[in-house]
Amino acid sequence: MILEQLRRRRGRALALAAGILVAATSFTLLTATVSTSRATTVGTVQKNARSAYDVLVRPPNAQTDAERRDGMVVPNFLSGTFGGITLDQYRRIRGMAGVDVAAPVANIGYLMVNSRVTVDVSRFLDGKASRQILRIRPTLTAGLGSYRTSDQYVYLTRSPLTSVTEDYFRSRTLEKAATEKSTRRYQLDGKYDVCFYFNRDKTQLTEFGVDLPMKPNLISEDRREISAFDPRLNSWMNCQSGQGKATIDIPVSYPVLLSAIDPQAEDRLVGLGGTVTSGRMLTENDKPWKVPPPKSSYGGYDFYVPALLSSNPLTTGTLDATVERLDVGDPARLPSKLGNPTAVDFVHGLHGTPVGRIGADLSKGYRKALEEDSFDTSDYWTVGPVTYRRTSGDHLEVQTQPAQKPGLWVTNQDRQPVPYVPEENQGTQYRKVVSHPSTNCFGMDACKETDYGRLPNPLVRLVGRYDTGKLPGFSPLSDAPLETYQPPQVTGADTATREALHDKALRPDRNLGGYVSPPPTMLTTMDSITALTKSRRTPTLQDKAPVSAIRIRVAGVSGVDAASRARVNAVAGQIRAAYPRLQVDVTVGSSPAPQTVVLDATTHVTERWVAKGVALRILRAVDTKSALLFVLVLVVCALFIGQAALASVRSRRTEIGTLRCLGWSSGEVLRLVLGELFAIGLAAGAAGTLLAYVLGRLLGQPDAGTKSLLVLPVALVLATVAGLIPAWLATRMGPMEAVRPPVAAVRRARPVRSVAGLALLNLLRVRGRTLLGAAGLALGVAAFTLLLALTLAFRGQVAGSLLGSAVVAEARGADYLSVALCLLLGAAGVVDVLVISQRERAADLAVLRATGWSDRELARATLYEGIGLALLGGLSGAVAGLLVVLALGQGVLHGHLLVVAGAALLATLAATALVTAALAIPIRSLSRIAPAHLLAAD
């Protein structure tokens, strides 16, 4: 009986089989795509979830308001932290259960390392002059600022320059010239020192209060009244002998942040030992040592601390200078004018003729400093953190600090100005800068307040040099702030800022109060901390609590799985329980989250802050979205098949009523309907298995063969389960259904005045069928609306970080396939209902054609029915979808209400267009059948 029914109604059976085939195959492929997308997403998250460390411990109150509010870690947290964690706290944390590596960083302070940038000016020389002076007027460009720097000079003579050594004086720039009575007393051995007075006697003061001109000596003049930023203070004259070759050494200094580390822990954490380019790595045995007087630099005991120096400068800047040839007058008189206390005024007053331009990079001078093996620590400086506030546009605005005070750049040597202070320190200040003079003291006045009970000032002795570029790479999607070795990434956020930066990143300059501070460039051992912090005149927090941060790697952590999270949380919990005031941040599973930072009204930059817990939020969102996609697609497929089965049952009302008249029981009718659906599902599933395998291979899905085998059981289950309700309804039909038309009862006759009116009347006559068709499309549009809202909510949960953006990009394919399948199945259901309706009403249509209605009018009536049905279902689905989303919570639609509503309306219009296009085929085929044939069949 079942096979006979399928053979007799093979058109309907094939249509239902095609529907089951499409639904089962699409469901299997889509769920496989969703599973693959989820596996890819989870793999991406697990692969990029771990950075250099899992837990970050900072001093009390280290967390800014912006960090606390947004659950982030500021990338430049370390550069503004100088102490706050005691060594005892560090040792206890290091020994806690579960801690694999605990790597401390103790920022000591910024040293000023002096060097020179050499530029060749030979091509600008006057080849005929016996003596001449060239001047360069440099402009420094660093970051977003430009600064006029001190003029620099070169004096070139064809006469030889000789040297002399006295008890208190060493000079190599003595030149013989015609003796003048007024300058006789400034000569040494009958020669003029042509560089001393310009370079060492800026004030033209007398010697030691005696009314005699200054003579060359070790301690030349008192400059305490001169600002460290006075242009004349840093002007330098290079005195050279020769012809055709001249260079100018531009004096520069570089802020080098000295920090203490645990060499063994640092090597285990980031592989620091593999970055050493010369010398050797620091070891745990490296401690401060003392050198006795015979080997001392100053005749007493010298104290040294070991250190590594970065071979790459972490500050940037370029010099661009105009070269001028000075009008010196009579060249023969130059030695006497330079070897005179008035040399500074004389040289600066000379007129210059521009002859060209030169440029240089500041990094050249830093590389010269690498040749030194020891550095003085008589003065160093610390800086404070940056302060942020949220703007109305949800940006971060940096609060500026007052300009640096003049007393910040004064040495212990009779309160003299620090030489060669970087010009950038006159720029905008974002951090508070504090100087830390040492107990070492030369001169008279400043030594009166010295605390001689503290430690002497040590020297830094290099044991090696390292290259941060050789550090092992960590995933850029999960980079925690590794500020020990690299500055934060800051780029222009708008066109104006990007143009000002020349499309480059904003790198640290030499401004200690600048926004982007240079990270540690010089590393020493933890044992050296006391020798440095207790050699300062004034005790600070660094004496008692020198550690700035502790970075912790937890044992047994492989990602953000449950076991790894438990281990990390256990370690973080131990630290919080032992030291509640310390700031403990769990950084495993974090990812850079770009933030817009407002430096001033015209400067907006993008900086990668670190969002905590991104990986965990992504995994939770992926699991939730995958489950909802699975359920929604399954429901849509099941409803499509159920709708088709129900439409089939309704189209067989006469047949089923006849069977009931012949004595068929309800159970036999139930088995007949379910048996037909099972047979159709079996055939569709077998064909779908082959189709799914071919499509899976074409789409590049892994395990396409295994997944294609799921189509058969899915088709059988969908066909059987979806057919239960239609089969049950079939059992409810009685014998009278054989002669009762499936239309609503007639209440009052209404005239039909238009084709659109006829279409509306047809929809109202079969209200159940109309609602059935509209329900299918409504479910499709509602599912689309809900899927879109969930997708936007998912992206809202995981976006905002680099890892989240990568995951969203990977997850889009499954989202779009889900939406497309929902709409296609909904539209197919509408077309199916309309086709059945047209077949049932074929006799009515034949009567209309026989009474004068044209094929065009009948086609319009059918088309209007389809449009009305599609609009009814689409709009109902859009409203229902929005109501469901609202019921799930405002958070799902936060910021996306208009987008989702507009997309739902567009989906309704798209479904209407799809239904309209699909109706063209049945309308055309029905118009070809002769009315007489239809009436005879009826």
Coordinates of C-alpha atoms in Angstrom, one line a residue, residues 209-635:
G209 CA 87.3 84.7 43.3
V210 CA 90.7 86.3 42.3
D211 CA 90.6 89.1 39.8
L212 CA 92.4 87.0 37.2
P213 CA 91.1 85.4 34.1
M214 CA 90.2 81.7 34.3
K215 CA 93.0 79.3 33.5
P216 CA 92.6 75.8 32.2
N217 CA 92.2 73.4 35.1
L218 CA 90.2 70.3 36.2
I219 CA 87.4 72.2 37.9
S220 CA 86.9 75.2 35.7
E221 CA 84.0 77.4 36.6
D222 CA 80.9 77.7 38.7
R223 CA 77.8 77.4 36.5
R224 CA 75.1 77.1 39.2
E225 CA 73.3 80.1 37.9
I226 CA 73.0 78.6 34.4
S227 CA 70.0 76.5 33.4
A228 CA 70.7 73.0 32.1
F229 CA 68.7 74.0 29.0
D230 CA 70.8 77.1 28.2
P231 CA 71.8 76.7 24.6
R232 CA 75.3 78.0 25.2
L233 CA 75.9 75.5 27.9
N234 CA 75.8 72.6 25.5
S235 CA 77.6 74.2 22.6
W236 CA 80.8 72.4 21.8
M237 CA 83.7 73.3 19.6
N238 CA 85.8 70.6 17.9
C239 CA 89.4 71.8 17.3
Q240 CA 91.1 69.9 14.5
S241 CA 94.3 70.1 12.5
G242 CA 94.4 69.2 8.9
Q243 CA 93.1 70.1 5.4
G244 CA 90.0 68.9 3.6
K245 CA 88.7 66.8 6.4
A246 CA 86.5 68.0 9.3
T247 CA 83.9 66.4 11.6
I248 CA 81.7 67.7 14.3
D249 CA 80.9 65.8 17.5
I250 CA 77.4 66.7 18.7
P251 CA 77.2 66.0 22.4
V252 CA 74.1 63.9 23.4
S253 CA 72.9 62.0 26.4
Y254 CA 70.6 59.0 26.6
P255 CA 68.3 58.1 29.5
V256 CA 69.0 54.5 30.3
L257 CA 66.7 52.8 32.8
L258 CA 68.6 50.6 35.2
S259 CA 66.5 47.7 36.6
A260 CA 67.3 44.7 38.7
I261 CA 66.2 41.2 37.8
D262 CA 66.8 37.6 38.8
P263 CA 69.0 36.3 36.0
Q264 CA 67.9 32.7 36.4
A265 CA 64.2 33.4 36.6
E266 CA 64.4 35.9 33.7
D267 CA 66.2 33.3 31.5
R268 CA 63.5 30.7 32.3
L269 CA 60.7 33.2 31.6
V270 CA 61.8 34.8 28.4
G271 CA 65.1 33.2 27.4
L272 CA 67.2 36.3 28.2
G273 CA 70.4 34.3 28.1
G274 CA 70.0 33.7 24.4
T275 CA 70.0 37.4 23.6
V276 CA 73.6 38.1 24.8
T277 CA 75.6 39.4 21.9
S278 CA 78.9 40.0 23.7
G279 CA 80.4 39.3 27.0
R280 CA 78.4 37.0 29.2
M281 CA 75.0 36.7 30.8
L282 CA 74.4 37.8 34.4
T283 CA 74.4 35.0 36.9
E284 CA 73.1 34.6 40.5
N285 CA 76.7 34.9 41.7
D286 CA 77.1 38.4 40.3
K287 CA 77.2 40.8 43.3
P288 CA 78.6 44.3 44.0
W289 CA 82.3 44.4 44.7
K290 CA 84.9 46.8 46.0
V291 CA 88.1 47.9 44.3
P292 CA 91.0 49.0 46.5
P293 CA 92.8 52.4 46.1
P294 CA 95.7 51.1 43.9
K295 CA 93.2 50.1 41.2
S296 CA 90.7 52.8 41.9
S297 CA 89.7 55.6 39.5
Y298 CA 89.8 58.3 42.2
G299 CA 92.4 57.1 44.6
G300 CA 89.9 55.7 47.2
Y301 CA 87.7 52.6 47.2
D302 CA 85.5 52.1 44.2
F303 CA 82.3 50.2 44.4
Y304 CA 81.0 48.4 41.3
V305 CA 77.7 46.6 40.4
P306 CA 77.5 44.2 37.5
A307 CA 75.1 45.0 34.6
L308 CA 74.0 44.0 31.1
L309 CA 73.4 46.8 28.5
S310 CA 71.0 46.7 25.6
S311 CA 72.9 46.9 22.3
N312 CA 69.9 48.7 20.7
P313 CA 68.7 52.1 21.6
L314 CA 65.1 52.2 22.7
T315 CA 64.8 56.0 22.2
T316 CA 64.4 57.6 18.8
G317 CA 65.2 60.9 17.3
T318 CA 66.8 62.5 14.2
L319 CA 68.9 65.6 13.8
D320 CA 68.6 67.9 10.8
A321 CA 71.1 70.8 10.7
T322 CA 71.9 73.8 8.6
V323 CA 75.7 74.2 8.0
E324 CA 77.2 77.7 8.0
R325 CA 80.7 78.9 7.1
L326 CA 81.5 81.7 9.6
D327 CA 83.1 85.0 8.6
V328 CA 86.1 85.0 11.0
G329 CA 88.0 88.0 9.6
D330 CA 91.8 87.6 9.7
P331 CA 92.5 83.9 10.1
A332 CA 95.9 84.6 11.7
R333 CA 94.1 86.2 14.7
L334 CA 91.8 83.2 15.3
P335 CA 94.1 81.4 17.8
S336 CA 94.3 84.4 20.1
K337 CA 90.6 85.1 19.9
L338 CA 89.7 81.5 20.7
G339 CA 92.3 81.2 23.4
N340 CA 90.7 84.0 25.4
P341 CA 87.9 84.2 28.0
T342 CA 85.7 86.1 25.5
A343 CA 85.8 83.2 23.1
V344 CA 82.1 82.3 23.7
D345 CA 80.8 85.8 22.9
F346 CA 83.2 86.1 20.0
V347 CA 82.1 82.8 18.3
H348 CA 78.4 83.2 18.9
G349 CA 78.6 86.7 17.4
L350 CA 80.1 85.7 14.1
H351 CA 78.0 85.9 11.0
G352 CA 77.5 82.7 9.1
T353 CA 76.7 81.9 5.5
P354 CA 74.6 78.8 4.9
V355 CA 76.4 76.3 2.7
G356 CA 74.3 73.2 3.0
R357 CA 72.4 70.7 5.3
I358 CA 73.3 67.5 7.0
G359 CA 71.3 64.9 9.0
A360 CA 72.0 62.3 11.6
D361 CA 70.2 59.6 13.6
L362 CA 70.6 59.7 17.4
S363 CA 71.1 56.0 17.5
K364 CA 74.7 56.5 16.2
G365 CA 75.7 58.1 19.5
Y366 CA 74.2 55.3 21.5
R367 CA 76.2 52.8 19.7
K368 CA 79.3 54.8 20.6
A369 CA 78.3 54.5 24.3
L370 CA 78.4 50.7 23.9
E371 CA 82.2 51.0 23.7
E372 CA 82.3 52.1 27.4
D373 CA 82.5 49.4 30.1
S374 CA 81.5 51.5 33.2
F375 CA 79.0 54.2 34.0
D376 CA 78.6 56.6 36.9
T377 CA 75.4 56.6 39.1
S378 CA 75.9 59.8 40.9
D379 CA 72.5 61.0 39.7
Y380 CA 69.5 59.1 38.5
W381 CA 65.9 59.9 38.1
T382 CA 62.6 58.2 38.6
V383 CA 59.2 58.9 36.9
G384 CA 55.6 58.4 38.0
P385 CA 52.7 56.7 36.3
V386 CA 50.5 58.3 33.7
T387 CA 47.0 59.4 34.9
Y388 CA 44.0 58.8 32.7
R389 CA 40.4 59.9 32.7
R390 CA 37.5 58.7 30.5
T391 CA 36.1 61.3 28.0
S392 CA 32.5 61.6 26.9
G393 CA 33.4 59.8 23.8
D394 CA 34.7 56.8 25.8
H395 CA 38.3 57.6 25.0
L396 CA 41.1 57.8 27.5
E397 CA 42.5 61.3 28.0
V398 CA 46.0 61.7 29.5
Q399 CA 46.3 64.4 32.2
T400 CA 49.4 66.5 31.8
Q401 CA 51.9 67.4 34.5
P402 CA 53.6 70.8 35.2
A403 CA 56.9 71.6 33.4
Q404 CA 60.0 70.2 34.9
K405 CA 61.6 72.3 37.6
P406 CA 65.1 73.7 37.1
G407 CA 66.4 72.0 40.3
L408 CA 65.7 68.6 38.7
W409 CA 68.8 68.8 36.6
V410 CA 71.5 69.8 39.2
T411 CA 74.4 67.6 40.2
N412 CA 76.0 67.0 43.6
Q413 CA 79.1 68.8 42.4
D414 CA 78.5 72.3 43.9
R415 CA 74.9 72.3 42.5
Q416 CA 76.1 72.4 38.9
P417 CA 73.7 71.9 36.0
V418 CA 73.7 68.4 34.5
P419 CA 75.4 68.5 31.1
Y420 CA 73.7 67.7 27.8
V421 CA 70.2 67.3 29.2
P422 CA 68.0 66.1 26.3
E423 CA 66.0 68.9 24.8
E424 CA 62.8 66.8 24.7
N425 CA 62.5 67.3 28.5
Q426 CA 61.2 70.8 27.7
G427 CA 58.2 69.2 25.9
T428 CA 54.8 68.3 27.3
Q429 CA 55.0 66.4 30.6
Y430 CA 52.8 63.4 31.3
R431 CA 54.7 62.0 34.3
K432 CA 56.2 63.5 37.4
V433 CA 60.0 63.3 37.3
V434 CA 62.0 63.0 40.6
S435 CA 65.8 63.3 40.9
H436 CA 67.8 61.1 43.3
P437 CA 71.3 62.6 44.0
S438 CA 73.8 60.3 45.6
T439 CA 75.8 60.7 48.8
N440 CA 79.0 61.3 46.8
C441 CA 79.8 65.0 46.8
F442 CA 82.5 67.2 45.3
G443 CA 82.9 70.9 46.2
M444 CA 81.9 72.8 49.3
D445 CA 78.3 73.9 49.7
A446 CA 76.4 70.8 48.8
C447 CA 78.3 68.5 51.1
K448 CA 77.0 70.0 54.3
E449 CA 73.8 68.1 54.2
T450 CA 75.2 64.8 53.1
D451 CA 74.3 61.7 55.2
Y452 CA 77.6 60.0 55.4
G453 CA 76.0 57.0 57.2
R454 CA 74.5 55.8 53.9
L455 CA 76.4 53.8 51.2
P456 CA 78.9 55.3 48.7
N457 CA 77.9 55.9 45.1
P458 CA 78.7 52.8 43.0
L459 CA 79.8 52.5 39.4
V460 CA 78.1 50.2 36.9
R461 CA 80.5 47.7 35.3
L462 CA 79.2 45.9 32.2
V463 CA 79.6 42.2 32.0
G464 CA 77.9 41.9 28.6
R465 CA 75.5 43.3 26.1
Y466 CA 72.2 41.9 24.9
D467 CA 69.8 42.3 21.9
T468 CA 66.1 42.4 22.7
G469 CA 65.4 41.6 19.1
K470 CA 66.5 38.0 19.8
L471 CA 63.9 37.4 22.5
P472 CA 61.6 34.5 21.6
G473 CA 58.3 35.6 20.0
F474 CA 55.0 35.3 21.7
S475 CA 51.7 35.4 20.0
P476 CA 50.7 39.0 19.1
L477 CA 47.1 38.0 19.9
S478 CA 48.0 37.4 23.6
D479 CA 50.9 39.7 24.3
A480 CA 50.9 40.7 27.9
P481 CA 52.9 43.8 28.6
L482 CA 56.5 42.6 28.3
E483 CA 57.7 46.1 29.1
T484 CA 61.0 44.9 30.5
Y485 CA 62.3 44.7 27.0
Q486 CA 60.0 46.5 24.6
P487 CA 58.0 49.8 24.7
P488 CA 54.2 49.7 24.2
Q489 CA 52.9 49.9 20.6
V490 CA 51.4 53.3 20.0
T491 CA 50.2 54.4 16.6
G492 CA 48.2 57.3 15.2
A493 CA 44.4 57.0 15.7
D494 CA 43.4 59.7 13.2
T495 CA 44.7 61.1 10.0
A496 CA 46.3 64.2 11.5
T497 CA 48.2 62.2 14.0
R498 CA 49.3 59.6 11.5
E499 CA 50.5 62.3 9.2
A500 CA 52.4 63.9 12.1
L501 CA 54.1 60.6 12.8
H502 CA 54.7 60.0 9.1
D503 CA 52.7 56.7 9.4
K504 CA 55.1 55.4 11.9
A505 CA 54.6 54.2 15.5
L506 CA 55.1 56.7 18.4
R507 CA 58.4 55.5 19.9
P508 CA 60.0 56.6 23.2
D509 CA 62.1 59.8 23.1
R510 CA 64.5 61.1 25.7
N511 CA 61.8 63.1 27.6
L512 CA 61.7 61.4 31.0
G513 CA 58.2 62.9 31.5
G514 CA 57.0 61.8 28.0
Y515 CA 54.0 59.6 27.4
V516 CA 55.9 56.6 26.0
S517 CA 58.8 55.9 28.4
P518 CA 61.8 53.8 27.3
P519 CA 61.8 50.4 29.0
P520 CA 64.8 49.1 31.0
T521 CA 68.0 49.2 28.9
M522 CA 70.5 48.3 31.6
L523 CA 69.9 45.2 33.8
T524 CA 71.6 44.3 37.1
T525 CA 71.1 41.7 39.7
M526 CA 68.7 41.7 42.7
D527 CA 71.8 41.7 45.0
S528 CA 72.8 45.1 43.6
I529 CA 69.6 46.9 44.7
T530 CA 70.9 47.9 48.1
A531 CA 74.2 49.3 46.7
L532 CA 72.2 51.6 44.4
T533 CA 69.1 52.7 46.4
K534 CA 71.0 53.3 49.7
S535 CA 73.6 55.4 48.0
R536 CA 71.1 58.2 47.6
R537 CA 71.1 61.2 49.9
T538 CA 67.4 60.9 50.8
P539 CA 65.8 57.5 51.7
T540 CA 62.8 56.5 49.5
L541 CA 60.3 53.7 49.1
Q542 CA 63.0 51.8 47.2
D543 CA 65.0 51.3 50.3
K544 CA 62.4 49.1 52.0
A545 CA 60.3 47.8 49.0
P546 CA 62.4 47.9 45.9
V547 CA 60.5 45.4 43.6
S548 CA 58.3 47.1 41.0
A549 CA 56.5 43.9 39.7
I550 CA 56.6 40.2 39.8
R551 CA 55.7 38.1 36.7
I552 CA 54.7 34.6 37.4
R553 CA 54.4 31.5 35.3
V554 CA 52.2 28.8 36.9
A555 CA 53.2 25.1 36.7
G556 CA 51.0 22.8 34.6
V557 CA 49.3 25.5 32.6
S558 CA 48.7 24.7 29.0
G559 CA 46.0 27.2 28.0
V560 CA 42.6 28.2 29.3
D561 CA 41.1 24.8 29.9
A562 CA 39.4 24.1 33.3
A563 CA 42.4 22.5 34.9
S564 CA 44.8 25.3 33.8
R565 CA 42.4 28.0 35.0
A566 CA 42.1 26.3 38.4
R567 CA 45.9 26.2 38.8
V568 CA 46.3 29.9 37.9
N569 CA 43.4 30.9 40.1
A570 CA 44.9 28.9 43.0
V571 CA 48.2 30.7 42.8
A572 CA 46.5 34.1 42.5
G573 CA 44.3 33.2 45.5
Q574 CA 47.4 32.3 47.6
I575 CA 49.0 35.7 46.8
R576 CA 45.8 37.6 47.5
A577 CA 45.3 35.8 50.8
A578 CA 48.9 36.4 51.9
Y579 CA 49.1 40.0 50.7
P580 CA 45.6 41.5 50.3
R581 CA 47.0 45.0 49.4
L582 CA 49.1 43.8 46.4
Q583 CA 47.5 44.1 43.0
V584 CA 47.2 40.7 41.5
D585 CA 46.2 40.4 37.8
V586 CA 45.6 37.1 36.0
T587 CA 47.0 37.6 32.5
V588 CA 46.7 34.1 31.1
G589 CA 44.0 34.2 28.3
S590 CA 44.5 38.0 27.9
S591 CA 44.8 39.8 24.6
P592 CA 45.7 43.2 23.5
A593 CA 42.7 45.5 23.2
P594 CA 43.3 48.7 21.2
Q595 CA 42.3 51.9 23.1
T596 CA 42.1 55.4 21.8
V597 CA 44.2 57.8 23.9
V598 CA 43.9 61.6 23.7
L599 CA 47.3 63.2 24.3
D600 CA 46.0 66.7 23.4
A601 CA 43.3 68.4 21.4
T602 CA 44.9 67.5 18.1
T603 CA 46.7 64.2 18.9
H604 CA 44.9 60.9 19.2
V605 CA 46.8 57.7 19.4
T606 CA 45.9 54.0 19.5
E607 CA 47.6 51.9 22.2
R608 CA 47.3 48.2 22.9
W609 CA 46.1 47.8 26.4
V610 CA 45.7 44.3 27.7
A611 CA 42.1 43.0 28.3
K612 CA 42.1 40.3 30.9
G613 CA 40.0 37.1 30.6
V614 CA 39.4 37.4 26.8
A615 CA 40.1 33.8 26.0
L616 CA 37.7 32.5 28.7
R617 CA 34.9 34.9 27.5
I618 CA 35.5 33.8 23.9
L619 CA 35.2 30.1 24.8
R620 CA 32.0 30.6 26.8
A621 CA 30.5 32.7 23.9
V622 CA 31.6 30.1 21.4
D623 CA 30.0 27.3 23.3
T624 CA 26.8 29.2 23.8
K625 CA 26.5 30.3 20.2
S626 CA 27.3 26.8 18.9
A627 CA 24.6 25.3 21.0
L628 CA 22.0 27.9 20.0
L629 CA 22.9 27.6 16.3
F630 CA 22.6 23.8 16.5
V631 CA 19.2 24.0 18.2
L632 CA 17.9 26.7 15.9
V633 CA 18.9 25.0 12.7
L634 CA 17.5 21.7 13.9
V635 CA 14.2 23.3 14.7

